[in-house]
């Protein structure tokens, strides 16, 4: 591989709804840049991004995949991501490793669920967004309306940097090249007006340059505009839009030029901030991408192969990683040696000797690697970590168990590997039902995970519909005092505590506060009280469901110089908490989900009737193209575990829906009585 400097690197994550043509667009870009001798095709299973057996079988991107292109003294790292709603969590994993999100929109279907979610996630993380409207061939009549829709839904600062010509066989540049009117006639919009609007938007970031432009009528070059352009991109004040066809390759060369000349390099983009320390002492640290500084890198993707072990893909934020050097993982005291360092080109591993700031590389056979792990070469950075990635909450679950007796431990290990690879999967324990629950974004998400467990790790599991993930909380304040005293010869056990509890806002979790004065409960026993409270919260008090949204204050207590022990205060904290909860009007919470259901107009009445009959609420409807309607719904998760089957029945297989966790809310009183009665019977 050629050697590059940091300012020559471009890093892009390619996001968009399934069917937008992300993988096909990447194939066209890589073929245009001569990374591959021929262009792979998704429909034939030959594209370089979808290379796993599962992806070839399902004909969908299921995992983030990594490709790169060396062109015109630039090194471009592309990360292809899944577009199916069930795999949106996986699509978000690469964002900490890039400066730019290339958001691909299908000109045929327009803005879809993942389009909006991906745009919002990218901007929330400070990523530059470049929009590519793909599949323009055959959709010329829709493009002007789609541009209006993008500006309405994603913001008026989404501006075209090129426009398709009237024949749809080329695009006309509106920014990088002077006199765009000489390039032909645009299919819609006015090219000169589009250029003026772009320049005006960029100049808002530089008053002096704006004055030069207005007062002297200077024709500004892209080089003069580069600095304010990068500011506008970083702040989200400009979101460039370009037009492409991966099939006919229209706009592909122009898109490559835009990536090189518009997208920020790692020195220009919004820098990823690290956090140093923990708790109240935690401070945000902005690292400098200097090649000579201490190494700081972040692992943002992990894969586990039964034969080749664990591989971690990482982004270098500071310093230079060299083959043979020693690196620490997080706060681990023992370093590992970088024996394998490589770039990923689809399913191929290309060996390299170093990785400079801004580059994306991989190491293998390091068992300690996890998503979010910080790699560093000095104990000065032991306390450095990354902000937690905001992944979507799991909304579906399957109870899993061993198909063969004696496989329980093996299943636990495989489930842990699946979660390490995909942190949007969760493993939960339902102690009341004795179930292990694999949780994810939908039935397809879980099906693919279990399929991988079978095909890659040779583990089969029985599955069942799990109990709904109910929670418990309180609705009023209360206090309780409890004394734990036990004497059985010799030293006994003694601990007494007084607790106050109060409800927290929904979703706030749990807080424990010590307000003890005068040493009534010695400081060494306060963690034991909190431990007892947490044990009680895990088991609930009404129907055995975990508790949340509670603040517990330790007010007072007593201890004994001989008999007080940690176990005594654990038991006292646990019993005092249970008594307080019983006086604080406890209730059961259920998960509420948001759904967007797309159906033909003639099925809307059936859909809304079914939703309303199952405790759902219709939040609104929106007319779509092709006589279709999107219905926005809020519903209890307990009523939609079979919704895919119901939807198929109501629409003859024509409907589709996406679902996301919204919040927890109090169950109706009659359902709470049923849940409590069922818990007592069990």
XYZ file of C-alpha atoms in Angstrom, residues 13-22 80-85 88 91 101-106 112-116 118-119:
31
model
C -19.875 5.422 6.875
C -22.538 4.642 4.275
C -26.028 4.614 5.796
C -29.528 4.425 4.382
C -32.691 2.369 4.289
C -32.621 -1.130 2.852
C -32.987 -0.959 -0.910
C -31.409 2.478 -1.216
C -28.483 0.910 -3.089
C -25.667 1.494 -0.586
C -20.956 -0.210 4.391
C -23.757 -0.686 6.922
C -27.013 -2.661 7.086
C -30.180 -0.827 6.063
C -32.846 -3.137 7.480
C -34.564 -1.515 10.500
C -29.992 -0.123 12.800
C -25.343 0.498 11.415
C -21.880 9.900 6.853
C -22.818 9.252 3.235
C -26.604 9.011 3.476
C -28.048 7.166 0.482
C -31.686 7.769 -0.518
C -33.556 5.723 -3.093
C -37.862 6.129 4.603
C -37.689 5.208 8.285
C -33.947 4.579 8.453
C -33.211 7.683 6.351
C -34.592 9.963 9.032
C -29.672 7.813 10.343
C -29.627 11.561 9.601
